[in-house]
PDB file of C-alpha atoms and ligand atoms in Angstrom:
ATOM      1  CA  UNK O 712      -0.039   0.072   0.009  1.00  0.00           C
ATOM      2  CA  UNK O 713       1.602   3.154  -1.153  1.00  0.00           C
ATOM      3  CA  UNK O 714      -0.978   5.965  -1.340  1.00  0.00           C
ATOM      4  CA  UNK O 715      -0.190   9.205  -3.050  1.00  0.00           C
ATOM      5  CA  UNK O 716      -1.930  12.377  -4.075  1.00  0.00           C
ATOM      6  CA  UNK O 717      -1.760  12.920  -7.810  1.00  0.00           C
ATOM      7  CA  UNK O 718      -2.372  16.288  -9.464  1.00  0.00           C
ATOM      8  CA  UNK O 719      -5.126  15.872 -12.127  1.00  0.00           C
ATOM      9  CA  UNK O 720      -7.314  18.148 -14.281  1.00  0.00           C
ATOM     10  CA  UNK O 721     -10.919  16.830 -14.418  1.00  0.00           C
ATOM     11  CA  UNK O 722     -12.401  19.248 -17.055  1.00  0.00           C
ATOM     12  CA  UNK O 723     -10.875  19.546 -20.473  1.00  0.00           C
ATOM     13  CA  UNK O 724     -11.921  20.617 -23.942  1.00  0.00           C
ATOM     14  CA  UNK O 725     -10.249  20.214 -27.326  1.00  0.00           C
ATOM     15  CA  UNK O 726     -11.079  21.007 -31.006  1.00  0.00           C
ATOM     16  CA  UNK O 727     -13.657  18.455 -30.894  1.00  0.00           C
ATOM     17  CA  UNK O 728     -15.835  20.998 -29.223  1.00  0.00           C
ATOM     18  CA  UNK O 729     -14.740  24.712 -28.563  1.00  0.00           C
ATOM     19  CA  UNK O 730     -11.245  24.201 -27.230  1.00  0.00           C
ATOM     20  CA  UNK O 731      -8.235  25.354 -29.056  1.00  0.00           C
ATOM     21  CA  UNK O 732      -6.178  22.240 -28.329  1.00  0.00           C
ATOM     22  CA  UNK O 733      -5.928  19.178 -30.616  1.00  0.00           C
ATOM     23  CA  UNK O 734      -6.214  16.101 -28.328  1.00  0.00           C
ATOM     24  CA  UNK O 735      -2.410  15.692 -28.768  1.00  0.00           C
ATOM     25  CA  UNK O 736      -1.716  19.270 -27.757  1.00  0.00           C
ATOM     26  CA  UNK O 737      -3.943  18.931 -24.635  1.00  0.00           C
ATOM     27  CA  UNK O 738      -1.930  15.731 -23.629  1.00  0.00           C
ATOM     28  CA  UNK O 739       1.316  17.396 -24.107  1.00  0.00           C
ATOM     29  CA  UNK O 740       0.334  20.526 -22.234  1.00  0.00           C
ATOM     30  CA  UNK O 741      -0.995  18.449 -19.366  1.00  0.00           C
ATOM     31  CA  UNK O 742       2.369  16.826 -19.213  1.00  0.00           C
ATOM     32  CA  UNK O 743       4.132  20.128 -19.241  1.00  0.00           C
ATOM     33  CA  UNK O 744       1.923  21.121 -16.230  1.00  0.00           C
ATOM     34  CA  UNK O 745       3.137  17.950 -14.350  1.00  0.00           C
ATOM     35  CA  UNK O 746      -0.404  16.570 -14.332  1.00  0.00           C
ATOM     36  CA  UNK O 747      -0.676  12.839 -13.974  1.00  0.00           C
ATOM     37  CA  UNK O 748      -4.325  12.417 -15.141  1.00  0.00           C
ATOM     38  CA  UNK O 749      -7.058  14.253 -17.033  1.00  0.00           C
ATOM     39  CA  UNK O 750     -10.683  13.890 -17.906  1.00  0.00           C
ATOM     40  CA  UNK O 751     -11.467  14.629 -21.498  1.00  0.00           C
ATOM     41  CA  UNK O 752     -14.985  16.240 -21.277  1.00  0.00           C
ATOM     42  CA  UNK O 753     -15.796  17.965 -24.587  1.00  0.00           C
ATOM     43  CA  UNK O 754     -19.120  19.720 -24.957  1.00  0.00           C
ATOM     44  CA  UNK O 755     -21.759  17.051 -26.157  1.00  0.00           C
ATOM     45  CA  UNK O 756     -19.324  14.771 -28.073  1.00  0.00           C
ATOM     46  CA  UNK O 757     -17.111  11.892 -27.445  1.00  0.00           C
ATOM     47  CA  UNK O 758     -15.396  12.087 -30.801  1.00  0.00           C
ATOM     48  CA  UNK O 759     -12.024  12.972 -29.263  1.00  0.00           C
ATOM     49  CA  UNK O 760     -11.939   9.739 -27.175  1.00  0.00           C
ATOM     50  CA  UNK O 761     -10.397   7.558 -29.945  1.00  0.00           C
ATOM     51  CA  UNK O 762      -7.386  10.014 -30.368  1.00  0.00           C
ATOM     52  CA  UNK O 763      -6.342   9.248 -26.827  1.00  0.00           C
ATOM     53  CA  UNK O 764      -5.801   5.598 -27.333  1.00  0.00           C
ATOM     54  CA  UNK O 765      -2.082   5.493 -27.911  1.00  0.00           C
ATOM     55  CA  UNK O 766      -1.249   7.605 -24.856  1.00  0.00           C
ATOM     56  CA  UNK O 767       0.296   5.652 -22.100  1.00  0.00           C
ATOM     57  CA  UNK O 768       1.979   8.126 -19.748  1.00  0.00           C
ATOM     58  CA  UNK O 769      -0.724  10.587 -18.964  1.00  0.00           C
ATOM     59  CA  UNK O 770      -3.894   8.727 -17.687  1.00  0.00           C
ATOM     60  CA  UNK O 771      -7.133   9.757 -19.332  1.00  0.00           C
ATOM     61  CA  UNK O 772     -10.575   9.232 -17.972  1.00  0.00           C
ATOM     62  CA  UNK O 773     -13.066   9.640 -20.946  1.00  0.00           C
ATOM     63  CA  UNK O 774     -16.201  11.663 -20.494  1.00  0.00           C
ATOM     64  CA  UNK O 775     -18.448  14.313 -22.011  1.00  0.00           C
ATOM     65  CA  UNK O 776     -19.894  17.619 -20.687  1.00  0.00           C
ATOM     66  CA  UNK O 777     -23.697  17.659 -21.238  1.00  0.00           C
ATOM     67  CA  UNK O 778     -24.050  21.259 -22.344  1.00  0.00           C
ATOM     68  CA  UNK O 779     -27.619  22.494 -22.252  1.00  0.00           C
ATOM     69  CA  UNK O 780     -29.651  25.644 -21.560  1.00  0.00           C
ATOM     70  CA  UNK O 781     -30.225  24.569 -17.849  1.00  0.00           C
ATOM     71  CA  UNK O 782     -26.687  23.762 -16.835  1.00  0.00           C
ATOM     72  CA  UNK O 783     -23.571  21.800 -17.710  1.00  0.00           C
ATOM     73  CA  UNK O 784     -23.143  18.322 -16.288  1.00  0.00           C
ATOM     74  CA  UNK O 785     -19.942  16.271 -16.452  1.00  0.00           C
ATOM     75  CA  UNK O 786     -20.375  12.621 -17.124  1.00  0.00           C
ATOM     76  CA  UNK O 787     -17.500  10.251 -16.876  1.00  0.00           C
ATOM     77  CA  UNK O 788     -16.919   6.740 -18.219  1.00  0.00           C
ATOM     78  CA  UNK O 789     -20.280   5.309 -19.068  1.00  0.00           C
ATOM     79  CA  UNK O 790     -20.552   1.860 -20.582  1.00  0.00           C
ATOM     80  CA  UNK O 791     -22.706   3.054 -23.379  1.00  0.00           C
ATOM     81  CA  UNK O 792     -24.078   6.402 -24.498  1.00  0.00           C
ATOM     82  CA  UNK O 793     -26.775   8.259 -22.641  1.00  0.00           C
ATOM     83  CA  UNK O 794     -28.631  10.782 -24.649  1.00  0.00           C
ATOM     84  CA  UNK O 795     -28.372  14.114 -23.263  1.00  0.00           C
ATOM     85  CA  UNK O 796     -30.441  16.128 -25.886  1.00  0.00           C
ATOM     86  CA  UNK O 797     -33.829  15.704 -24.020  1.00  0.00           C
ATOM     87  CA  UNK O 798     -32.461  16.679 -20.599  1.00  0.00           C
ATOM     88  CA  UNK O 799     -34.794  19.122 -18.972  1.00  0.00           C
ATOM     89  CA  UNK O 800     -35.212  20.506 -15.472  1.00  0.00           C
ATOM     90  CA  UNK O 801     -38.112  18.065 -15.034  1.00  0.00           C
ATOM     91  CA  UNK O 802     -36.469  14.911 -16.099  1.00  0.00           C
ATOM     92  CA  UNK O 803     -32.862  15.427 -14.904  1.00  0.00           C
ATOM     93  CA  UNK O 804     -33.168  12.927 -12.082  1.00  0.00           C
ATOM     94  CA  UNK O 805     -34.089  10.115 -14.630  1.00  0.00           C
ATOM     95  CA  UNK O 806     -31.181  11.253 -16.910  1.00  0.00           C
ATOM     96  CA  UNK O 807     -28.773  11.160 -14.056  1.00  0.00           C
ATOM     97  CA  UNK O 808     -30.028   7.684 -13.051  1.00  0.00           C
ATOM     98  CA  UNK O 809     -29.480   6.484 -16.651  1.00  0.00           C
ATOM     99  CA  UNK O 810     -25.894   7.537 -16.431  1.00  0.00           C
ATOM    100  CA  UNK O 811     -25.419   5.827 -13.096  1.00  0.00           C
ATOM    101  CA  UNK O 812     -26.941   2.650 -14.508  1.00  0.00           C
ATOM    102  CA  UNK O 813     -24.462   2.779 -17.217  1.00  0.00           C
ATOM    103  CA  UNK O 814     -21.608   2.729 -14.592  1.00  0.00           C
ATOM    104  CA  UNK O 815     -20.831   6.486 -15.205  1.00  0.00           C
ATOM    105  CA  UNK O 816     -20.101   9.315 -12.627  1.00  0.00           C
ATOM    106  CA  UNK O 817     -22.186  12.431 -12.646  1.00  0.00           C
ATOM    107  CA  UNK O 818     -20.604  15.880 -11.789  1.00  0.00           C
ATOM    108  CA  UNK O 819     -22.140  19.344 -11.559  1.00  0.00           C
ATOM    109  CA  UNK O 820     -19.772  21.694 -13.650  1.00  0.00           C
ATOM    110  CA  UNK O 821     -19.331  25.265 -12.537  1.00  0.00           C
ATOM    111  CA  UNK O 822     -22.688  25.498 -10.751  1.00  0.00           C
ATOM    112  CA  UNK O 823     -22.608  29.335 -10.238  1.00  0.00           C
ATOM    113  CA  UNK O 824     -21.068  30.286 -13.493  1.00  0.00           C
ATOM    114  CA  UNK O 825     -22.560  33.584 -14.665  1.00  0.00           C
ATOM    115  CA  UNK O 826     -25.540  32.778 -16.829  1.00  0.00           C
ATOM    116  CA  UNK O 827     -27.560  34.690 -19.455  1.00  0.00           C
ATOM    117  CA  UNK O 828     -26.607  36.764 -21.363  1.00  0.00           C
ATOM    118  CA  UNK O 829     -22.888  36.177 -20.806  1.00  0.00           C
ATOM    119  CA  UNK O 830     -22.780  32.430 -20.922  1.00  0.00           C
ATOM    120  CA  UNK O 831     -26.373  31.029 -21.376  1.00  0.00           C
ATOM    121  CA  UNK O 832     -26.717  27.586 -19.772  1.00  0.00           C
ATOM    122  CA  UNK O 833     -23.475  27.820 -17.712  1.00  0.00           C
ATOM    123  CA  UNK O 834     -25.413  28.339 -14.488  1.00  0.00           C
ATOM    124  CA  UNK O 835     -26.918  25.264 -12.950  1.00  0.00           C
ATOM    125  CA  UNK O 836     -30.744  25.520 -13.103  1.00  0.00           C
ATOM    126  CA  UNK O 837     -31.597  21.815 -13.219  1.00  0.00           C
ATOM    127  CA  UNK O 838     -33.937  20.933 -10.319  1.00  0.00           C
ATOM    128  CA  UNK O 839     -32.240  17.741  -8.949  1.00  0.00           C
ATOM    129  CA  UNK O 840     -34.228  15.959  -6.283  1.00  0.00           C
ATOM    130  CA  UNK O 841     -32.108  12.777  -5.898  1.00  0.00           C
ATOM    131  CA  UNK O 842     -28.683  14.401  -4.928  1.00  0.00           C
ATOM    132  CA  UNK O 843     -27.668  10.901  -3.861  1.00  0.00           C
ATOM    133  CA  UNK O 844     -26.979  10.065  -7.443  1.00  0.00           C
ATOM    134  CA  UNK O 845     -24.700  13.003  -7.962  1.00  0.00           C
ATOM    135  CA  UNK O 846     -21.037  11.995  -7.386  1.00  0.00           C
ATOM    136  CA  UNK O 847     -19.182  15.333  -7.622  1.00  0.00           C
ATOM    137  CA  UNK O 848     -19.449  19.092  -7.881  1.00  0.00           C
ATOM    138  CA  UNK O 849     -16.906  21.639  -9.043  1.00  0.00           C
ATOM    139  CA  UNK O 850     -16.229  23.907  -6.060  1.00  0.00           C
ATOM    140  CA  UNK O 851     -13.301  25.794  -7.586  1.00  0.00           C
ATOM    141  CA  UNK O 852     -14.341  26.309 -11.281  1.00  0.00           C
ATOM    142  CA  UNK O 853     -12.569  29.678 -12.027  1.00  0.00           C
ATOM    143  CA  UNK O 854      -9.137  29.051 -10.471  1.00  0.00           C
ATOM    144  CA  UNK O 855      -9.097  32.235  -8.505  1.00  0.00           C
ATOM    145  CA  UNK O 856     -11.478  31.943  -5.437  1.00  0.00           C
ATOM    146  CA  UNK O 857     -10.725  35.386  -4.192  1.00  0.00           C
ATOM    147  CA  UNK O 858     -11.651  37.028  -7.480  1.00  0.00           C
ATOM    148  CA  UNK O 859     -14.794  34.883  -8.192  1.00  0.00           C
ATOM    149  CA  UNK O 860     -17.692  34.827  -5.905  1.00  0.00           C
ATOM    150  CA  UNK O 861     -19.084  31.832  -7.816  1.00  0.00           C
ATOM    151  CA  UNK O 862     -16.537  29.541  -5.988  1.00  0.00           C
ATOM    152  CA  UNK O 863     -17.781  30.723  -2.689  1.00  0.00           C
ATOM    153  CA  UNK O 864     -21.348  30.055  -3.590  1.00  0.00           C
ATOM    154  CA  UNK O 865     -20.520  26.631  -4.789  1.00  0.00           C
ATOM    155  CA  UNK O 866     -18.737  25.896  -1.605  1.00  0.00           C
ATOM    156  CA  UNK O 867     -21.871  27.091   0.386  1.00  0.00           C
ATOM    157  CA  UNK O 868     -24.120  24.937  -1.691  1.00  0.00           C
ATOM    158  CA  UNK O 869     -21.886  22.019  -1.293  1.00  0.00           C
ATOM    159  CA  UNK O 870     -21.741  22.378   2.411  1.00  0.00           C
ATOM    160  CA  UNK O 871     -25.593  22.614   2.568  1.00  0.00           C
ATOM    161  CA  UNK O 872     -25.862  19.332   0.676  1.00  0.00           C
ATOM    162  CA  UNK O 873     -23.306  17.543   2.863  1.00  0.00           C
ATOM    163  CA  UNK O 874     -25.376  18.683   5.909  1.00  0.00           C
ATOM    164  CA  UNK O 875     -28.394  17.121   4.361  1.00  0.00           C
ATOM    165  CA  UNK O 876     -26.527  13.940   4.414  1.00  0.00           C
ATOM    166  CA  UNK O 877     -25.372  13.656   0.614  1.00  0.00           C
ATOM    167  CA  UNK O 878     -21.782  12.557   0.071  1.00  0.00           C
ATOM    168  CA  UNK O 879     -20.687  14.672  -2.798  1.00  0.00           C
ATOM    169  CA  UNK O 880     -17.014  14.895  -3.741  1.00  0.00           C
ATOM    170  CA  UNK O 881     -15.572  18.294  -4.421  1.00  0.00           C
ATOM    171  CA  UNK O 882     -13.377  18.960  -7.491  1.00  0.00           C
ATOM    172  CA  UNK O 883     -11.648  21.743  -9.104  1.00  0.00           C
ATOM    173  CA  UNK O 884     -12.363  22.167 -12.914  1.00  0.00           C
ATOM    174  CA  UNK O 885     -10.159  24.397 -14.873  1.00  0.00           C
ATOM    175  CA  UNK O 886     -12.649  23.994 -17.849  1.00  0.00           C
ATOM    176  CA  UNK O 887      -9.412  23.892 -19.909  1.00  0.00           C
ATOM    177  CA  UNK O 888     -10.079  25.227 -23.356  1.00  0.00           C
ATOM    178  CA  UNK O 889      -6.620  26.596 -24.243  1.00  0.00           C
ATOM    179  CA  UNK O 890      -3.185  26.875 -22.857  1.00  0.00           C
ATOM    180  CA  UNK O 891      -3.218  30.608 -22.529  1.00  0.00           C
ATOM    181  CA  UNK O 892      -5.560  32.562 -19.965  1.00  0.00           C
ATOM    182  CA  UNK O 893      -4.958  30.157 -17.256  1.00  0.00           C
ATOM    183  CA  UNK O 894      -3.604  32.470 -14.615  1.00  0.00           C
ATOM    184  CA  UNK O 895      -3.010  29.765 -11.918  1.00  0.00           C
ATOM    185  CA  UNK O 896      -1.208  26.766 -13.525  1.00  0.00           C
ATOM    186  CA  UNK O 897      -0.845  24.930 -10.114  1.00  0.00           C
ATOM    187  CA  UNK O 898      -4.606  24.923  -9.450  1.00  0.00           C
ATOM    188  CA  UNK O 899      -5.805  21.195  -9.798  1.00  0.00           C
ATOM    189  CA  UNK O 900      -7.790  18.372  -8.191  1.00  0.00           C
ATOM    190  CA  UNK O 901      -5.522  16.043  -6.273  1.00  0.00           C
ATOM    191  CA  UNK O 902      -6.688  12.370  -6.227  1.00  0.00           C
ATOM    192  CA  UNK O 903      -5.588   9.878  -3.545  1.00  0.00           C
ATOM    193  CA  UNK O 904      -4.546   6.683  -5.324  1.00  0.00           C
ATOM    194  CA  UNK O 905      -3.024   3.548  -4.052  1.00  0.00           C
ATOM    195  CA  UNK O 906      -0.025   2.668  -6.096  1.00  0.00           C
ATOM    196  CA  UNK O 907       0.433   3.819  -9.750  1.00  0.00           C
ATOM    197  CA  UNK O 908      -2.316   5.971 -11.136  1.00  0.00           C
ATOM    198  CA  UNK O 909      -4.788   4.458 -13.770  1.00  0.00           C
ATOM    199  CA  UNK O 910      -7.903   5.889 -15.261  1.00  0.00           C
ATOM    200  CA  UNK O 911      -9.934   3.377 -13.335  1.00  0.00           C
ATOM    201  CA  UNK O 912      -8.392   4.445 -10.052  1.00  0.00           C
ATOM    202  CA  UNK O 913      -8.971   8.084 -10.844  1.00  0.00           C
ATOM    203  CA  UNK O 914     -12.693   7.190 -11.346  1.00  0.00           C
ATOM    204  CA  UNK O 915     -12.693   5.529  -7.932  1.00  0.00           C
ATOM    205  CA  UNK O 916     -10.946   8.382  -6.213  1.00  0.00           C
ATOM    206  CA  UNK O 917     -13.794  10.704  -7.400  1.00  0.00           C
ATOM    207  CA  UNK O 918     -16.410   8.173  -6.635  1.00  0.00           C
ATOM    208  CA  UNK O 919     -15.278   7.563  -3.050  1.00  0.00           C
ATOM    209  CA  UNK O 920     -14.406  11.098  -2.096  1.00  0.00           C
ATOM    210  CA  UNK O 921     -10.651  10.789  -2.234  1.00  0.00           C
ATOM    211  CA  UNK O 922      -9.962  14.364  -3.422  1.00  0.00           C
ATOM    212  CA  UNK O 923      -8.390  17.651  -2.396  1.00  0.00           C
ATOM    213  CA  UNK O 924      -9.279  20.802  -4.279  1.00  0.00           C
ATOM    214  CA  UNK O 925      -6.310  22.873  -4.651  1.00  0.00           C
ATOM    215  CA  UNK O 926      -5.637  26.581  -5.623  1.00  0.00           C
ATOM    216  CA  UNK O 927      -1.889  25.820  -5.641  1.00  0.00           C
ATOM    217  CA  UNK O 928      -1.406  24.413  -2.016  1.00  0.00           C
ATOM    218  CA  UNK O 929      -1.964  20.777  -0.915  1.00  0.00           C
ATOM    219  CA  UNK O 930      -3.136  20.147   2.616  1.00  0.00           C
ATOM    220  CA  UNK O 931      -3.520  16.485   3.580  1.00  0.00           C
ATOM    221  CA  UNK O 932      -4.444  14.872   6.844  1.00  0.00           C
ATOM    222  CA  UNK O 933      -4.795  11.564   8.435  1.00  0.00           C
ATOM    223  CA  UNK O 934      -5.989  10.100  11.692  1.00  0.00           C
ATOM    224  CA  UNK O 935      -3.827   7.764  13.874  1.00  0.00           C
ATOM    225  CA  UNK O 936      -5.341   4.879  12.028  1.00  0.00           C
ATOM    226  CA  UNK O 937      -4.480   6.388   8.642  1.00  0.00           C
ATOM    227  CA  UNK O 938      -8.013   7.457   7.827  1.00  0.00           C
ATOM    228  CA  UNK O 939      -8.484  10.526   5.551  1.00  0.00           C
ATOM    229  CA  UNK O 940     -10.873  12.131   3.100  1.00  0.00           C
ATOM    230  CA  UNK O 941     -13.794   9.817   2.091  1.00  0.00           C
ATOM    231  CA  UNK O 942     -13.439   7.568   5.217  1.00  0.00           C
ATOM    232  CA  UNK O 943     -16.041   7.012   7.945  1.00  0.00           C
ATOM    233  CA  UNK O 944     -14.387   7.178  11.263  1.00  0.00           C
ATOM    234  CA  UNK O 945     -15.383   6.967  14.928  1.00  0.00           C
ATOM    235  CA  UNK O 946     -16.646  10.205  16.675  1.00  0.00           C
ATOM    236  CA  UNK O 947     -15.029  11.480  19.779  1.00  0.00           C
ATOM    237  CA  UNK O 948     -11.463  12.822  20.279  1.00  0.00           C
ATOM    238  CA  UNK O 949      -9.793  12.959  17.083  1.00  0.00           C
ATOM    239  CA  UNK O 950      -6.205  14.126  16.294  1.00  0.00           C
ATOM    240  CA  UNK O 951      -5.384  14.760  12.593  1.00  0.00           C
ATOM    241  CA  UNK O 952      -1.804  14.777  11.453  1.00  0.00           C
ATOM    242  CA  UNK O 953      -1.443  17.721   9.013  1.00  0.00           C
ATOM    243  CA  UNK O 954       0.822  18.038   6.100  1.00  0.00           C
ATOM    244  CA  UNK O 955       1.114  20.990   3.672  1.00  0.00           C
ATOM    245  CA  UNK O 956       2.831  20.523   0.278  1.00  0.00           C
ATOM    246  CA  UNK O 957       3.657  23.404  -2.002  1.00  0.00           C
ATOM    247  CA  UNK O 958       6.018  21.617  -4.257  1.00  0.00           C
ATOM    248  CA  UNK O 959       3.681  21.387  -7.248  1.00  0.00           C
ATOM    249  CA  UNK O 960       2.894  25.070  -7.008  1.00  0.00           C
ATOM    250  CA  UNK O 961       6.602  25.925  -6.741  1.00  0.00           C
ATOM    251  CA  UNK O 962       7.401  23.915  -9.755  1.00  0.00           C
ATOM    252  CA  UNK O 963       4.554  25.546 -11.817  1.00  0.00           C
ATOM    253  CA  UNK O 964       4.850  29.252 -10.614  1.00  0.00           C
ATOM    254  CA  UNK O 965       7.634  29.805  -8.198  1.00  0.00           C
ATOM    255  CA  UNK O 966       7.198  33.585  -8.596  1.00  0.00           C
ATOM    256  CA  UNK O 967       3.837  33.549  -6.949  1.00  0.00           C
ATOM    257  CA  UNK O 968       4.180  33.459  -3.162  1.00  0.00           C
ATOM    258  CA  UNK O 969       1.638  31.330  -1.228  1.00  0.00           C
ATOM    259  CA  UNK O 970       1.627  31.765   2.510  1.00  0.00           C
ATOM    260  CA  UNK O 971      -0.499  29.462   4.681  1.00  0.00           C
ATOM    261  CA  UNK O 972      -2.053  31.301   7.677  1.00  0.00           C
ATOM    262  CA  UNK O 973      -4.787  29.202   9.283  1.00  0.00           C
ATOM    263  CA  UNK O 974      -6.624  25.878   8.908  1.00  0.00           C
ATOM    264  CA  UNK O 975     -10.506  25.882   9.133  1.00  0.00           C
ATOM    265  CA  UNK O 976     -12.343  22.675  10.132  1.00  0.00           C
ATOM    266  CA  UNK O 977     -15.845  22.867   8.512  1.00  0.00           C
ATOM    267  CA  UNK O 978     -18.806  20.872   9.426  1.00  0.00           C
ATOM    268  CA  UNK O 979     -22.631  21.404   9.510  1.00  0.00           C
ATOM    269  CA  UNK O 980     -22.154  23.469  12.686  1.00  0.00           C
ATOM    270  CA  UNK O 981     -19.889  25.992  11.068  1.00  0.00           C
ATOM    271  CA  UNK O 982     -16.098  26.498  11.276  1.00  0.00           C
ATOM    272  CA  UNK O 983     -13.387  25.997  13.837  1.00  0.00           C
ATOM    273  CA  UNK O 984     -10.096  27.834  13.356  1.00  0.00           C
ATOM    274  CA  UNK O 985      -6.732  26.284  14.116  1.00  0.00           C
ATOM    275  CA  UNK O 986      -3.167  27.665  13.569  1.00  0.00           C
ATOM    276  CA  UNK O 987      -1.030  26.061  10.828  1.00  0.00           C
ATOM    277  CA  UNK O 988       0.851  23.256  12.610  1.00  0.00           C
ATOM    278  CA  UNK O 989       1.626  19.546  12.456  1.00  0.00           C
ATOM    279  CA  UNK O 990      -1.720  18.470  13.932  1.00  0.00           C
ATOM    280  CA  UNK O 991      -5.126  19.521  15.108  1.00  0.00           C
ATOM    281  CA  UNK O 992      -7.253  17.885  17.841  1.00  0.00           C
ATOM    282  CA  UNK O 993     -10.949  18.272  18.350  1.00  0.00           C
ATOM    283  CA  UNK O 994     -14.020  16.410  19.552  1.00  0.00           C
ATOM    284  CA  UNK O 995     -15.902  15.076  16.653  1.00  0.00           C
ATOM    285  CA  UNK O 996     -19.767  14.730  16.740  1.00  0.00           C
ATOM    286  CA  UNK O 997     -21.462  11.549  15.552  1.00  0.00           C
ATOM    287  CA  UNK O 998     -23.042  11.489  11.995  1.00  0.00           C
ATOM    288  CA  UNK O 999     -21.151  14.631  10.950  1.00  0.00           C
ATOM    289  CA  UNK O1000     -19.013  15.616   7.954  1.00  0.00           C
ATOM    290  CA  UNK O1001     -15.639  17.407   8.375  1.00  0.00           C
ATOM    291  CA  UNK O1002     -13.805  19.132   5.613  1.00  0.00           C
ATOM    292  CA  UNK O1003     -10.390  20.867   6.171  1.00  0.00           C
ATOM    293  CA  UNK O1004      -9.451  24.113   4.554  1.00  0.00           C
ATOM    294  CA  UNK O1005      -6.276  25.983   4.263  1.00  0.00           C
ATOM    295  CA  UNK O1006      -6.441  29.724   4.139  1.00  0.00           C
ATOM    296  CA  UNK O1007      -3.665  32.300   3.675  1.00  0.00           C
ATOM    297  CA  UNK O1008      -2.279  34.823   1.200  1.00  0.00           C
ATOM    298  CA  UNK O1009      -1.629  34.254  -2.370  1.00  0.00           C
ATOM    299  CA  UNK O1010       0.772  37.106  -3.515  1.00  0.00           C
ATOM    300  CA  UNK O1011      -0.801  40.239  -2.152  1.00  0.00           C
ATOM    301  CA  UNK O1012      -4.342  38.688  -1.855  1.00  0.00           C
ATOM    302  CA  UNK O1013      -4.782  38.072   1.819  1.00  0.00           C
ATOM    303  CA  UNK O1014      -7.165  35.642   3.602  1.00  0.00           C
ATOM    304  CA  UNK O1015      -7.922  33.526   0.500  1.00  0.00           C
ATOM    305  CA  UNK O1016      -8.923  30.033   0.318  1.00  0.00           C
ATOM    306  CA  UNK O1017      -5.869  27.934  -0.849  1.00  0.00           C
ATOM    307  CA  UNK O1018      -7.214  24.443  -0.566  1.00  0.00           C
ATOM    308  CA  UNK O1019     -10.060  22.359   0.681  1.00  0.00           C
ATOM    309  CA  UNK O1020     -10.390  18.674   1.380  1.00  0.00           C
ATOM    310  CA  UNK O1021     -13.153  16.161   0.592  1.00  0.00           C
ATOM    311  CA  UNK O1022     -14.763  15.425   3.879  1.00  0.00           C
ATOM    312  CA  UNK O1023     -14.376  12.598   6.218  1.00  0.00           C
ATOM    313  CA  UNK O1024     -17.442  11.387   8.129  1.00  0.00           C
ATOM    314  CA  UNK O1025     -18.277  10.128  11.510  1.00  0.00           C
ATOM    315  CA  UNK O1026     -20.374   7.122  12.430  1.00  0.00           C
TER     316      UNK O1026
HETATM  317 ZN1  LIG N2062     -19.395  24.114 -19.109  1.00  0.00          ZN
HETATM  318 ZN1  LIG N2063     -16.439  22.855 -19.901  1.00  0.00          ZN
END
């Protein structure tokens, strides 16, 4: 058992929809960014999938972005095609169920992207009733939390769903269309994977909540028993060993200074603040979710959200 956090980009476009990349260019740019895996999610088409077949080094999970007037939904790795064209606010639960029946994962893309008239359909307006069928949601969709209120709205919506008992995995989606105009190259979703990364293991990490959403920094934690994000642990006194890793950020953009300043422990009852250190201890309630966040400065932007973890849960 040798678990490792792998930097990945879970939302990518190519010339097969409205991206500027060929599939080959997307792959080579992802490697230049030191990413280990990507999800290929062109708008309403899977025509790019076959062009990934020869790639061995970068792991590629194949998907599609359902792009409708009512929201954008990411669909990963279905056994067979599920028709998106008749998805409406009234039937979205049955469409989501159909994806799940085909073995696919369902993610909400950029739920609070500005909608009409700037980007019609980009805002999530579907009326989901069965949130238990939604696997993940993009919490960082713009790369710059302090500049974009949409990320904070997504975080708030996600917290409220967790508090209702839904286990939804948080992700970061660069919505990568072209190599330029990506101000923060080190932002990514880290996936916790046992051994070498594969597309199948990427899928499981998203499915089972083994993610950390990063705006450059990576904060990870574990209990004395080695439990972490996605796990269900005993309540009571808990000490989490904390680790903060800025190496991917420094490799990508050393000129931009990240300074961690505090750790927030979020749950249905609000936030508890801890200083940045090697561990935090607290009394965990039963049947609760806990997500860790790292806050600090990013260049001259103070008090910004640098990183948030997928939750662990208590029995
Ligand atoms: Zn989209
Ligand atoms: Zn997209």
